[in-house]
Amino acid sequence: ELGEGALTLRLRSTERHLRPGGTISGPTIFTLADLAFYQLTLSLIGPVPLAVTTQLNLSFMRRPDPGLLEATATMLKLGRRLAVGDVLIEGEEGPVAHAQVTYSIPPPEKR
């Protein structure tokens, strides 16, 4: 779902997303946060293949049970060279992780 300055992605976890013990893996959650913010950024600036993650800080809040994860990315500041925002990842039991993300946007002559 794409809204004004926000984008929501959903992932239904499968066996390949799980760690021993039945929790959704950290790399799966990290990937979901990065992908949500990347798609939000490109929805606002257009197809810029060289826009890249420069910082992603992920805080885990609770162990996610297998099932549906929903990542909501919000743009806090979109500048000429940097995009800065948040991603909240929720499971069926509530919030499971929060990410602060910064993307570097190349200058027009490098696109």
PDB file of N, CA and C in Angstrom:
ATOM      1  N   GLU A   1       0.842  -1.174   0.000  1.00  0.00           N
ATOM      2  CA  GLU A   1       0.000   0.000   0.000  1.00  0.00           C
ATOM      3  C   GLU A   1       0.891   1.243   0.000  1.00  0.00           C
ATOM      4  N   LEU A   2       0.552   2.191  -0.851  1.00  0.00           N
ATOM      5  CA  LEU A   2       1.316   3.432  -0.944  1.00  0.00           C
ATOM      6  C   LEU A   2       0.404   4.588  -0.615  1.00  0.00           C
ATOM      7  N   GLY A   3       0.801   5.395   0.362  1.00  0.00           N
ATOM      8  CA  GLY A   3       0.055   6.592   0.738  1.00  0.00           C
ATOM      9  C   GLY A   3       0.956   7.802   0.617  1.00  0.00           C
ATOM     10  N   GLU A   4       0.496   8.925   1.097  1.00  0.00           N
ATOM     11  CA  GLU A   4       1.294  10.150   1.022  1.00  0.00           C
ATOM     12  C   GLU A   4       2.427  10.100   2.050  1.00  0.00           C
ATOM     13  N   GLY A   5       3.652   9.915   1.569  1.00  0.00           N
ATOM     14  CA  GLY A   5       4.824   9.858   2.442  1.00  0.00           C
ATOM     15  C   GLY A   5       4.951   8.585   3.249  1.00  0.00           C
ATOM     16  N   ALA A   6       4.182   7.550   2.905  1.00  0.00           N
ATOM     17  CA  ALA A   6       4.257   6.285   3.638  1.00  0.00           C
ATOM     18  C   ALA A   6       3.972   5.117   2.698  1.00  0.00           C
ATOM     19  N   LEU A   7       4.529   3.966   3.039  1.00  0.00           N
ATOM     20  CA  LEU A   7       4.345   2.752   2.246  1.00  0.00           C
ATOM     21  C   LEU A   7       4.277   1.575   3.202  1.00  0.00           C
ATOM     22  N   THR A   8       3.382   0.630   2.945  1.00  0.00           N
ATOM     23  CA  THR A   8       3.265  -0.557   3.777  1.00  0.00           C
ATOM     24  C   THR A   8       3.479  -1.807   2.928  1.00  0.00           C
ATOM     25  N   LEU A   9       4.376  -2.678   3.404  1.00  0.00           N
ATOM     26  CA  LEU A   9       4.632  -3.985   2.784  1.00  0.00           C
ATOM     27  C   LEU A   9       4.228  -5.073   3.767  1.00  0.00           C
ATOM     28  N   ARG A  10       3.770  -6.171   3.233  1.00  0.00           N
ATOM     29  CA  ARG A  10       3.419  -7.315   4.070  1.00  0.00           C
ATOM     30  C   ARG A  10       4.201  -8.541   3.628  1.00  0.00           C
ATOM     31  N   LEU A  11       4.601  -9.334   4.614  1.00  0.00           N
ATOM     32  CA  LEU A  11       5.303 -10.590   4.352  1.00  0.00           C
ATOM     33  C   LEU A  11       4.658 -11.675   5.194  1.00  0.00           C
ATOM     34  N   ARG A  12       4.198 -12.717   4.547  1.00  0.00           N
ATOM     35  CA  ARG A  12       3.717 -13.890   5.276  1.00  0.00           C
ATOM     36  C   ARG A  12       4.896 -14.843   5.376  1.00  0.00           C
ATOM     37  N   SER A  13       5.377 -15.062   6.594  1.00  0.00           N
ATOM     38  CA  SER A  13       6.564 -15.891   6.775  1.00  0.00           C
ATOM     39  C   SER A  13       6.274 -17.346   6.435  1.00  0.00           C
ATOM     40  N   THR A  14       7.319 -17.984   5.933  1.00  0.00           N
ATOM     41  CA  THR A  14       7.275 -19.415   5.647  1.00  0.00           C
ATOM     42  C   THR A  14       8.398 -20.075   6.434  1.00  0.00           C
ATOM     43  N   GLU A  15       8.529 -21.359   6.279  1.00  0.00           N
ATOM     44  CA  GLU A  15       9.569 -22.113   6.995  1.00  0.00           C
ATOM     45  C   GLU A  15      10.969 -21.533   6.740  1.00  0.00           C
ATOM     46  N   ARG A  16      11.229 -21.040   5.519  1.00  0.00           N
ATOM     47  CA  ARG A  16      12.574 -20.528   5.194  1.00  0.00           C
ATOM     48  C   ARG A  16      12.916 -19.229   5.915  1.00  0.00           C
ATOM     49  N   HIS A  17      11.918 -18.547   6.492  1.00  0.00           N
ATOM     50  CA  HIS A  17      12.151 -17.300   7.216  1.00  0.00           C
ATOM     51  C   HIS A  17      12.397 -17.512   8.709  1.00  0.00           C
ATOM     52  N   LEU A  18      12.332 -18.761   9.159  1.00  0.00           N
ATOM     53  CA  LEU A  18      12.380 -19.039  10.594  1.00  0.00           C
ATOM     54  C   LEU A  18      13.746 -19.490  11.072  1.00  0.00           C
ATOM     55  N   ARG A  19      14.052 -19.099  12.295  1.00  0.00           N
ATOM     56  CA  ARG A  19      15.220 -19.583  13.018  1.00  0.00           C
ATOM     57  C   ARG A  19      14.805 -20.812  13.822  1.00  0.00           C
ATOM     58  N   PRO A  20      15.780 -21.605  14.293  1.00  0.00           N
ATOM     59  CA  PRO A  20      15.425 -22.684  15.222  1.00  0.00           C
ATOM     60  C   PRO A  20      14.655 -22.090  16.409  1.00  0.00           C
ATOM     61  N   GLY A  21      13.634 -22.770  16.833  1.00  0.00           N
ATOM     62  CA  GLY A  21      12.792 -22.248  17.903  1.00  0.00           C
ATOM     63  C   GLY A  21      11.537 -21.583  17.379  1.00  0.00           C
ATOM     64  N   GLY A  22      11.452 -21.422  16.039  1.00  0.00           N
ATOM     65  CA  GLY A  22      10.230 -20.944  15.438  1.00  0.00           C
ATOM     66  C   GLY A  22      10.034 -19.444  15.373  1.00  0.00           C
ATOM     67  N   THR A  23      11.081 -18.656  15.552  1.00  0.00           N
ATOM     68  CA  THR A  23      10.943 -17.206  15.445  1.00  0.00           C
ATOM     69  C   THR A  23      11.383 -16.742  14.058  1.00  0.00           C
ATOM     70  N   ILE A  24      10.802 -15.656  13.595  1.00  0.00           N
ATOM     71  CA  ILE A  24      11.210 -15.087  12.300  1.00  0.00           C
ATOM     72  C   ILE A  24      12.614 -14.515  12.458  1.00  0.00           C
ATOM     73  N   SER A  25      13.481 -14.801  11.505  1.00  0.00           N
ATOM     74  CA  SER A  25      14.891 -14.421  11.621  1.00  0.00           C
ATOM     75  C   SER A  25      15.106 -12.910  11.524  1.00  0.00           C
ATOM     76  N   GLY A  26      16.166 -12.459  12.175  1.00  0.00           N
ATOM     77  CA  GLY A  26      16.564 -11.053  12.102  1.00  0.00           C
ATOM     78  C   GLY A  26      16.868 -10.603  10.687  1.00  0.00           C
ATOM     79  N   PRO A  27      17.598 -11.396   9.878  1.00  0.00           N
ATOM     80  CA  PRO A  27      17.847 -10.989   8.499  1.00  0.00           C
ATOM     81  C   PRO A  27      16.572 -10.802   7.680  1.00  0.00           C
ATOM     82  N   THR A  28      15.534 -11.592   7.958  1.00  0.00           N
ATOM     83  CA  THR A  28      14.256 -11.415   7.270  1.00  0.00           C
ATOM     84  C   THR A  28      13.644 -10.073   7.638  1.00  0.00           C
ATOM     85  N   ILE A  29      13.672  -9.727   8.916  1.00  0.00           N
ATOM     86  CA  ILE A  29      13.115  -8.463   9.387  1.00  0.00           C
ATOM     87  C   ILE A  29      13.908  -7.284   8.844  1.00  0.00           C
ATOM     88  N   PHE A  30      15.237  -7.400   8.839  1.00  0.00           N
ATOM     89  CA  PHE A  30      16.100  -6.350   8.293  1.00  0.00           C
ATOM     90  C   PHE A  30      15.795  -6.122   6.811  1.00  0.00           C
ATOM     91  N   THR A  31      15.690  -7.202   6.061  1.00  0.00           N
ATOM     92  CA  THR A  31      15.398  -7.105   4.627  1.00  0.00           C
ATOM     93  C   THR A  31      14.049  -6.434   4.386  1.00  0.00           C
ATOM     94  N   LEU A  32      13.046  -6.788   5.166  1.00  0.00           N
ATOM     95  CA  LEU A  32      11.729  -6.189   5.020  1.00  0.00           C
ATOM     96  C   LEU A  32      11.783  -4.687   5.286  1.00  0.00           C
ATOM     97  N   ALA A  33      12.513  -4.262   6.318  1.00  0.00           N
ATOM     98  CA  ALA A  33      12.645  -2.831   6.627  1.00  0.00           C
ATOM     99  C   ALA A  33      13.358  -2.097   5.495  1.00  0.00           C
ATOM    100  N   ASP A  34      14.456  -2.653   5.016  1.00  0.00           N
ATOM    101  CA  ASP A  34      15.230  -2.010   3.951  1.00  0.00           C
ATOM    102  C   ASP A  34      14.422  -1.923   2.662  1.00  0.00           C
ATOM    103  N   LEU A  35      13.745  -3.000   2.303  1.00  0.00           N
ATOM    104  CA  LEU A  35      12.948  -3.012   1.079  1.00  0.00           C
ATOM    105  C   LEU A  35      11.781  -2.026   1.154  1.00  0.00           C
ATOM    106  N   ALA A  36      11.124  -1.949   2.300  1.00  0.00           N
ATOM    107  CA  ALA A  36      10.002  -1.011   2.448  1.00  0.00           C
ATOM    108  C   ALA A  36      10.475   0.426   2.254  1.00  0.00           C
ATOM    109  N   PHE A  37      11.605   0.781   2.874  1.00  0.00           N
ATOM    110  CA  PHE A  37      12.074   2.165   2.736  1.00  0.00           C
ATOM    111  C   PHE A  37      12.611   2.438   1.337  1.00  0.00           C
ATOM    112  N   TYR A  38      13.252   1.452   0.719  1.00  0.00           N
ATOM    113  CA  TYR A  38      13.737   1.599  -0.650  1.00  0.00           C
ATOM    114  C   TYR A  38      12.569   1.866  -1.601  1.00  0.00           C
ATOM    115  N   GLN A  39      11.512   1.080  -1.472  1.00  0.00           N
ATOM    116  CA  GLN A  39      10.350   1.269  -2.349  1.00  0.00           C
ATOM    117  C   GLN A  39       9.677   2.617  -2.099  1.00  0.00           C
ATOM    118  N   LEU A  40       9.604   3.037  -0.839  1.00  0.00           N
ATOM    119  CA  LEU A  40       9.035   4.352  -0.540  1.00  0.00           C
ATOM    120  C   LEU A  40       9.883   5.450  -1.179  1.00  0.00           C
ATOM    121  N   THR A  41      11.186   5.357  -1.027  1.00  0.00           N
ATOM    122  CA  THR A  41      12.088   6.371  -1.592  1.00  0.00           C
ATOM    123  C   THR A  41      11.931   6.447  -3.111  1.00  0.00           C
ATOM    124  N   LEU A  42      11.962   5.303  -3.781  1.00  0.00           N
ATOM    125  CA  LEU A  42      11.835   5.315  -5.241  1.00  0.00           C
ATOM    126  C   LEU A  42      10.453   5.770  -5.697  1.00  0.00           C
ATOM    127  N   SER A  43       9.432   5.541  -4.883  1.00  0.00           N
ATOM    128  CA  SER A  43       8.094   6.032  -5.253  1.00  0.00           C
ATOM    129  C   SER A  43       8.050   7.555  -5.255  1.00  0.00           C
ATOM    130  N   LEU A  44       8.951   8.173  -4.508  1.00  0.00           N
ATOM    131  CA  LEU A  44       8.976   9.635  -4.406  1.00  0.00           C
ATOM    132  C   LEU A  44       9.981  10.296  -5.353  1.00  0.00           C
ATOM    133  N   ILE A  45      11.086   9.591  -5.669  1.00  0.00           N
ATOM    134  CA  ILE A  45      12.122  10.215  -6.516  1.00  0.00           C
ATOM    135  C   ILE A  45      12.180   9.612  -7.915  1.00  0.00           C
ATOM    136  N   GLY A  46      11.445   8.537  -8.152  1.00  0.00           N
ATOM    137  CA  GLY A  46      11.508   7.873  -9.442  1.00  0.00           C
ATOM    138  C   GLY A  46      12.560   6.791  -9.441  1.00  0.00           C
ATOM    139  N   PRO A  47      12.731   6.107 -10.575  1.00  0.00           N
ATOM    140  CA  PRO A  47      13.681   4.987 -10.653  1.00  0.00           C
ATOM    141  C   PRO A  47      15.132   5.479 -10.690  1.00  0.00           C
ATOM    142  N   VAL A  48      15.774   5.452  -9.549  1.00  0.00           N
ATOM    143  CA  VAL A  48      17.177   5.858  -9.423  1.00  0.00           C
ATOM    144  C   VAL A  48      17.942   4.642  -8.908  1.00  0.00           C
ATOM    145  N   PRO A  49      18.530   3.844  -9.827  1.00  0.00           N
ATOM    146  CA  PRO A  49      19.152   2.590  -9.423  1.00  0.00           C
ATOM    147  C   PRO A  49      20.310   2.751  -8.441  1.00  0.00           C
ATOM    148  N   LEU A  50      20.960   3.901  -8.419  1.00  0.00           N
ATOM    149  CA  LEU A  50      22.117   4.076  -7.546  1.00  0.00           C
ATOM    150  C   LEU A  50      21.764   4.658  -6.183  1.00  0.00           C
ATOM    151  N   ALA A  51      20.474   4.768  -5.851  1.00  0.00           N
ATOM    152  CA  ALA A  51      20.082   5.146  -4.495  1.00  0.00           C
ATOM    153  C   ALA A  51      20.385   3.937  -3.596  1.00  0.00           C
ATOM    154  N   VAL A  52      21.146   4.151  -2.536  1.00  0.00           N
ATOM    155  CA  VAL A  52      21.600   3.036  -1.700  1.00  0.00           C
ATOM    156  C   VAL A  52      21.436   3.353  -0.217  1.00  0.00           C
ATOM    157  N   THR A  53      21.316   2.287   0.554  1.00  0.00           N
ATOM    158  CA  THR A  53      21.255   2.420   2.007  1.00  0.00           C
ATOM    159  C   THR A  53      22.601   2.909   2.515  1.00  0.00           C
ATOM    160  N   THR A  54      22.585   3.973   3.316  1.00  0.00           N
ATOM    161  CA  THR A  54      23.828   4.429   3.945  1.00  0.00           C
ATOM    162  C   THR A  54      23.823   4.156   5.437  1.00  0.00           C
ATOM    163  N   GLN A  55      22.637   3.972   5.993  1.00  0.00           N
ATOM    164  CA  GLN A  55      22.523   3.670   7.421  1.00  0.00           C
ATOM    165  C   GLN A  55      21.181   3.001   7.660  1.00  0.00           C
ATOM    166  N   LEU A  56      21.191   1.938   8.461  1.00  0.00           N
ATOM    167  CA  LEU A  56      19.947   1.307   8.890  1.00  0.00           C
ATOM    168  C   LEU A  56      20.180   0.779  10.294  1.00  0.00           C
ATOM    169  N   ASN A  57      19.501   1.368  11.256  1.00  0.00           N
ATOM    170  CA  ASN A  57      19.593   0.949  12.651  1.00  0.00           C
ATOM    171  C   ASN A  57      18.290   0.251  13.004  1.00  0.00           C
ATOM    172  N   LEU A  58      18.384  -1.020  13.382  1.00  0.00           N
ATOM    173  CA  LEU A  58      17.198  -1.820  13.651  1.00  0.00           C
ATOM    174  C   LEU A  58      17.160  -2.194  15.126  1.00  0.00           C
ATOM    175  N   SER A  59      16.063  -1.864  15.785  1.00  0.00           N
ATOM    176  CA  SER A  59      15.861  -2.234  17.186  1.00  0.00           C
ATOM    177  C   SER A  59      14.757  -3.280  17.250  1.00  0.00           C
ATOM    178  N   PHE A  60      15.079  -4.420  17.837  1.00  0.00           N
ATOM    179  CA  PHE A  60      14.089  -5.478  18.017  1.00  0.00           C
ATOM    180  C   PHE A  60      13.342  -5.227  19.317  1.00  0.00           C
ATOM    181  N   MET A  61      12.019  -5.329  19.269  1.00  0.00           N
ATOM    182  CA  MET A  61      11.208  -5.046  20.449  1.00  0.00           C
ATOM    183  C   MET A  61      10.603  -6.299  21.068  1.00  0.00           C
ATOM    184  N   ARG A  62      10.312  -7.305  20.261  1.00  0.00           N
ATOM    185  CA  ARG A  62       9.795  -8.565  20.780  1.00  0.00           C
ATOM    186  C   ARG A  62      10.020  -9.663  19.753  1.00  0.00           C
ATOM    187  N   ARG A  63      10.000 -10.878  20.234  1.00  0.00           N
ATOM    188  CA  ARG A  63      10.193 -12.050  19.376  1.00  0.00           C
ATOM    189  C   ARG A  63       8.947 -12.241  18.514  1.00  0.00           C
ATOM    190  N   PRO A  64       9.106 -12.178  17.187  1.00  0.00           N
ATOM    191  CA  PRO A  64       7.931 -12.334  16.333  1.00  0.00           C
ATOM    192  C   PRO A  64       7.558 -13.802  16.123  1.00  0.00           C
ATOM    193  N   ASP A  65       6.289 -14.081  16.299  1.00  0.00           N
ATOM    194  CA  ASP A  65       5.782 -15.419  15.994  1.00  0.00           C
ATOM    195  C   ASP A  65       5.673 -15.573  14.478  1.00  0.00           C
ATOM    196  N   PRO A  66       5.738 -16.806  13.981  1.00  0.00           N
ATOM    197  CA  PRO A  66       5.519 -17.021  12.546  1.00  0.00           C
ATOM    198  C   PRO A  66       4.155 -16.489  12.136  1.00  0.00           C
ATOM    199  N   GLY A  67       4.100 -16.002  10.925  1.00  0.00           N
ATOM    200  CA  GLY A  67       2.846 -15.460  10.411  1.00  0.00           C
ATOM    201  C   GLY A  67       3.093 -14.201   9.613  1.00  0.00           C
ATOM    202  N   LEU A  68       2.159 -13.288   9.688  1.00  0.00           N
ATOM    203  CA  LEU A  68       2.207 -12.067   8.898  1.00  0.00           C
ATOM    204  C   LEU A  68       3.034 -10.988   9.588  1.00  0.00           C
ATOM    205  N   LEU A  69       3.939 -10.369   8.824  1.00  0.00           N
ATOM    206  CA  LEU A  69       4.646  -9.160   9.262  1.00  0.00           C
ATOM    207  C   LEU A  69       4.215  -8.020   8.362  1.00  0.00           C
ATOM    208  N   GLU A  70       4.064  -6.851   8.949  1.00  0.00           N
ATOM    209  CA  GLU A  70       3.693  -5.659   8.191  1.00  0.00           C
ATOM    210  C   GLU A  70       4.701  -4.567   8.499  1.00  0.00           C
ATOM    211  N   ALA A  71       5.341  -4.044   7.453  1.00  0.00           N
ATOM    212  CA  ALA A  71       6.339  -2.978   7.592  1.00  0.00           C
ATOM    213  C   ALA A  71       5.762  -1.691   7.031  1.00  0.00           C
ATOM    214  N   THR A  72       5.688  -0.661   7.868  1.00  0.00           N
ATOM    215  CA  THR A  72       5.204   0.639   7.423  1.00  0.00           C
ATOM    216  C   THR A  72       6.365   1.619   7.437  1.00  0.00           C
ATOM    217  N   ALA A  73       6.751   2.056   6.242  1.00  0.00           N
ATOM    218  CA  ALA A  73       7.856   3.000   6.085  1.00  0.00           C
ATOM    219  C   ALA A  73       7.286   4.409   5.983  1.00  0.00           C
ATOM    220  N   THR A  74       7.912   5.341   6.699  1.00  0.00           N
ATOM    221  CA  THR A  74       7.490   6.734   6.709  1.00  0.00           C
ATOM    222  C   THR A  74       8.681   7.625   6.386  1.00  0.00           C
ATOM    223  N   MET A  75       8.505   8.530   5.441  1.00  0.00           N
ATOM    224  CA  MET A  75       9.558   9.470   5.080  1.00  0.00           C
ATOM    225  C   MET A  75       9.532  10.633   6.067  1.00  0.00           C
ATOM    226  N   LEU A  76      10.665  10.875   6.716  1.00  0.00           N
ATOM    227  CA  LEU A  76      10.776  12.008   7.631  1.00  0.00           C
ATOM    228  C   LEU A  76      11.335  13.235   6.924  1.00  0.00           C
ATOM    229  N   LYS A  77      12.333  13.010   6.043  1.00  0.00           N
ATOM    230  CA  LYS A  77      12.928  14.114   5.285  1.00  0.00           C
ATOM    231  C   LYS A  77      13.448  13.569   3.966  1.00  0.00           C
ATOM    232  N   LEU A  78      13.011  14.183   2.901  1.00  0.00           N
ATOM    233  CA  LEU A  78      13.510  13.829   1.577  1.00  0.00           C
ATOM    234  C   LEU A  78      14.227  15.050   1.030  1.00  0.00           C
ATOM    235  N   GLY A  79      15.559  14.956   0.986  1.00  0.00           N
ATOM    236  CA  GLY A  79      16.371  16.043   0.453  1.00  0.00           C
ATOM    237  C   GLY A  79      16.904  15.708  -0.928  1.00  0.00           C
ATOM    238  N   ARG A  80      17.783  16.566  -1.425  1.00  0.00           N
ATOM    239  CA  ARG A  80      18.377  16.321  -2.744  1.00  0.00           C
ATOM    240  C   ARG A  80      19.342  15.141  -2.720  1.00  0.00           C
ATOM    241  N   ARG A  81      20.042  14.930  -1.586  1.00  0.00           N
ATOM    242  CA  ARG A  81      21.064  13.879  -1.507  1.00  0.00           C
ATOM    243  C   ARG A  81      20.757  12.773  -0.507  1.00  0.00           C
ATOM    244  N   LEU A  82      19.841  13.034   0.454  1.00  0.00           N
ATOM    245  CA  LEU A  82      19.536  12.033   1.471  1.00  0.00           C
ATOM    246  C   LEU A  82      18.031  11.893   1.676  1.00  0.00           C
ATOM    247  N   ALA A  83      17.616  10.654   1.922  1.00  0.00           N
ATOM    248  CA  ALA A  83      16.250  10.357   2.339  1.00  0.00           C
ATOM    249  C   ALA A  83      16.345   9.719   3.724  1.00  0.00           C
ATOM    250  N   VAL A  84      15.588  10.251   4.671  1.00  0.00           N
ATOM    251  CA  VAL A  84      15.655   9.777   6.056  1.00  0.00           C
ATOM    252  C   VAL A  84      14.248   9.407   6.514  1.00  0.00           C
ATOM    253  N   GLY A  85      14.139   8.251   7.155  1.00  0.00           N
ATOM    254  CA  GLY A  85      12.820   7.853   7.606  1.00  0.00           C
ATOM    255  C   GLY A  85      12.840   6.741   8.636  1.00  0.00           C
ATOM    256  N   ASP A  86      11.644   6.290   8.950  1.00  0.00           N
ATOM    257  CA  ASP A  86      11.417   5.230   9.929  1.00  0.00           C
ATOM    258  C   ASP A  86      10.656   4.088   9.283  1.00  0.00           C
ATOM    259  N   VAL A  87      10.858   2.897   9.819  1.00  0.00           N
ATOM    260  CA  VAL A  87      10.058   1.734   9.434  1.00  0.00           C
ATOM    261  C   VAL A  87       9.634   1.027  10.721  1.00  0.00           C
ATOM    262  N   LEU A  88       8.339   0.865  10.897  1.00  0.00           N
ATOM    263  CA  LEU A  88       7.804   0.110  12.018  1.00  0.00           C
ATOM    264  C   LEU A  88       7.330  -1.235  11.484  1.00  0.00           C
ATOM    265  N   ILE A  89       7.830  -2.297  12.106  1.00  0.00           N
ATOM    266  CA  ILE A  89       7.445  -3.652  11.688  1.00  0.00           C
ATOM    267  C   ILE A  89       6.587  -4.261  12.792  1.00  0.00           C
ATOM    268  N   GLU A  90       5.398  -4.697  12.386  1.00  0.00           N
ATOM    269  CA  GLU A  90       4.460  -5.277  13.336  1.00  0.00           C
ATOM    270  C   GLU A  90       4.102  -6.691  12.920  1.00  0.00           C
ATOM    271  N   GLY A  91       3.927  -7.519  13.932  1.00  0.00           N
ATOM    272  CA  GLY A  91       3.432  -8.871  13.731  1.00  0.00           C
ATOM    273  C   GLY A  91       2.004  -8.940  14.231  1.00  0.00           C
ATOM    274  N   GLU A  92       1.474 -10.121  14.249  1.00  0.00           N
ATOM    275  CA  GLU A  92       0.097 -10.294  14.706  1.00  0.00           C
ATOM    276  C   GLU A  92      -0.051  -9.978  16.184  1.00  0.00           C
ATOM    277  N   GLU A  93       1.068 -10.007  16.927  1.00  0.00           N
ATOM    278  CA  GLU A  93       1.043  -9.730  18.361  1.00  0.00           C
ATOM    279  C   GLU A  93       1.408  -8.284  18.694  1.00  0.00           C
ATOM    280  N   GLY A  94       1.652  -7.452  17.682  1.00  0.00           N
ATOM    281  CA  GLY A  94       1.998  -6.041  17.892  1.00  0.00           C
ATOM    282  C   GLY A  94       3.367  -5.711  17.323  1.00  0.00           C
ATOM    283  N   PRO A  95       3.940  -4.562  17.715  1.00  0.00           N
ATOM    284  CA  PRO A  95       5.237  -4.134  17.179  1.00  0.00           C
ATOM    285  C   PRO A  95       6.344  -5.127  17.524  1.00  0.00           C
ATOM    286  N   VAL A  96       7.178  -5.440  16.523  1.00  0.00           N
ATOM    287  CA  VAL A  96       8.300  -6.349  16.753  1.00  0.00           C
ATOM    288  C   VAL A  96       9.649  -5.698  16.500  1.00  0.00           C
ATOM    289  N   ALA A  97       9.692  -4.630  15.672  1.00  0.00           N
ATOM    290  CA  ALA A  97      10.970  -3.974  15.382  1.00  0.00           C
ATOM    291  C   ALA A  97      10.721  -2.559  14.869  1.00  0.00           C
ATOM    292  N   HIS A  98      11.742  -1.717  15.050  1.00  0.00           N
ATOM    293  CA  HIS A  98      11.705  -0.340  14.549  1.00  0.00           C
ATOM    294  C   HIS A  98      13.051  -0.056  13.899  1.00  0.00           C
ATOM    295  N   ALA A  99      13.010   0.536  12.711  1.00  0.00           N
ATOM    296  CA  ALA A  99      14.247   0.870  11.999  1.00  0.00           C
ATOM    297  C   ALA A  99      14.288   2.364  11.695  1.00  0.00           C
ATOM    298  N   GLN A 100      15.475   2.928  11.821  1.00  0.00           N
ATOM    299  CA  GLN A 100      15.754   4.284  11.352  1.00  0.00           C
ATOM    300  C   GLN A 100      16.655   4.103  10.141  1.00  0.00           C
ATOM    301  N   VAL A 101      16.265   4.707   9.011  1.00  0.00           N
ATOM    302  CA  VAL A 101      16.930   4.420   7.739  1.00  0.00           C
ATOM    303  C   VAL A 101      17.349   5.715   7.048  1.00  0.00           C
ATOM    304  N   THR A 102      18.534   5.684   6.434  1.00  0.00           N
ATOM    305  CA  THR A 102      18.995   6.786   5.585  1.00  0.00           C
ATOM    306  C   THR A 102      19.449   6.206   4.262  1.00  0.00           C
ATOM    307  N   TYR A 103      18.962   6.792   3.179  1.00  0.00           N
ATOM    308  CA  TYR A 103      19.372   6.424   1.833  1.00  0.00           C
ATOM    309  C   TYR A 103      20.120   7.587   1.207  1.00  0.00           C
ATOM    310  N   SER A 104      21.164   7.274   0.460  1.00  0.00           N
ATOM    311  CA  SER A 104      21.907   8.264  -0.313  1.00  0.00           C
ATOM    312  C   SER A 104      21.318   8.306  -1.709  1.00  0.00           C
ATOM    313  N   ILE A 105      21.069   9.516  -2.181  1.00  0.00           N
ATOM    314  CA  ILE A 105      20.523   9.723  -3.520  1.00  0.00           C
ATOM    315  C   ILE A 105      21.626  10.347  -4.359  1.00  0.00           C
ATOM    316  N   PRO A 106      22.027   9.710  -5.447  1.00  0.00           N
ATOM    317  CA  PRO A 106      23.105  10.277  -6.258  1.00  0.00           C
ATOM    318  C   PRO A 106      22.667  11.584  -6.943  1.00  0.00           C
ATOM    319  N   PRO A 107      23.619  12.463  -7.222  1.00  0.00           N
ATOM    320  CA  PRO A 107      23.278  13.695  -7.942  1.00  0.00           C
ATOM    321  C   PRO A 107      22.793  13.345  -9.354  1.00  0.00           C
ATOM    322  N   PRO A 108      21.993  14.230  -9.943  1.00  0.00           N
ATOM    323  CA  PRO A 108      21.420  13.930 -11.273  1.00  0.00           C
ATOM    324  C   PRO A 108      22.456  13.520 -12.317  1.00  0.00           C
ATOM    325  N   GLU A 109      23.650  14.097 -12.277  1.00  0.00           N
ATOM    326  CA  GLU A 109      24.658  13.756 -13.300  1.00  0.00           C
ATOM    327  C   GLU A 109      25.216  12.343 -13.143  1.00  0.00           C
ATOM    328  N   LYS A 110      24.981  11.691 -11.991  1.00  0.00           N
ATOM    329  CA  LYS A 110      25.479  10.325 -11.761  1.00  0.00           C
ATOM    330  C   LYS A 110      24.392   9.267 -11.974  1.00  0.00           C
ATOM    331  N   ARG A 111      23.201   9.708 -12.330  1.00  0.00           N
ATOM    332  CA  ARG A 111      22.084   8.757 -12.472  1.00  0.00           C
ATOM    333  C   ARG A 111      22.103   8.090 -13.783  1.00  0.00           C
TER     334      ARG A 111
END
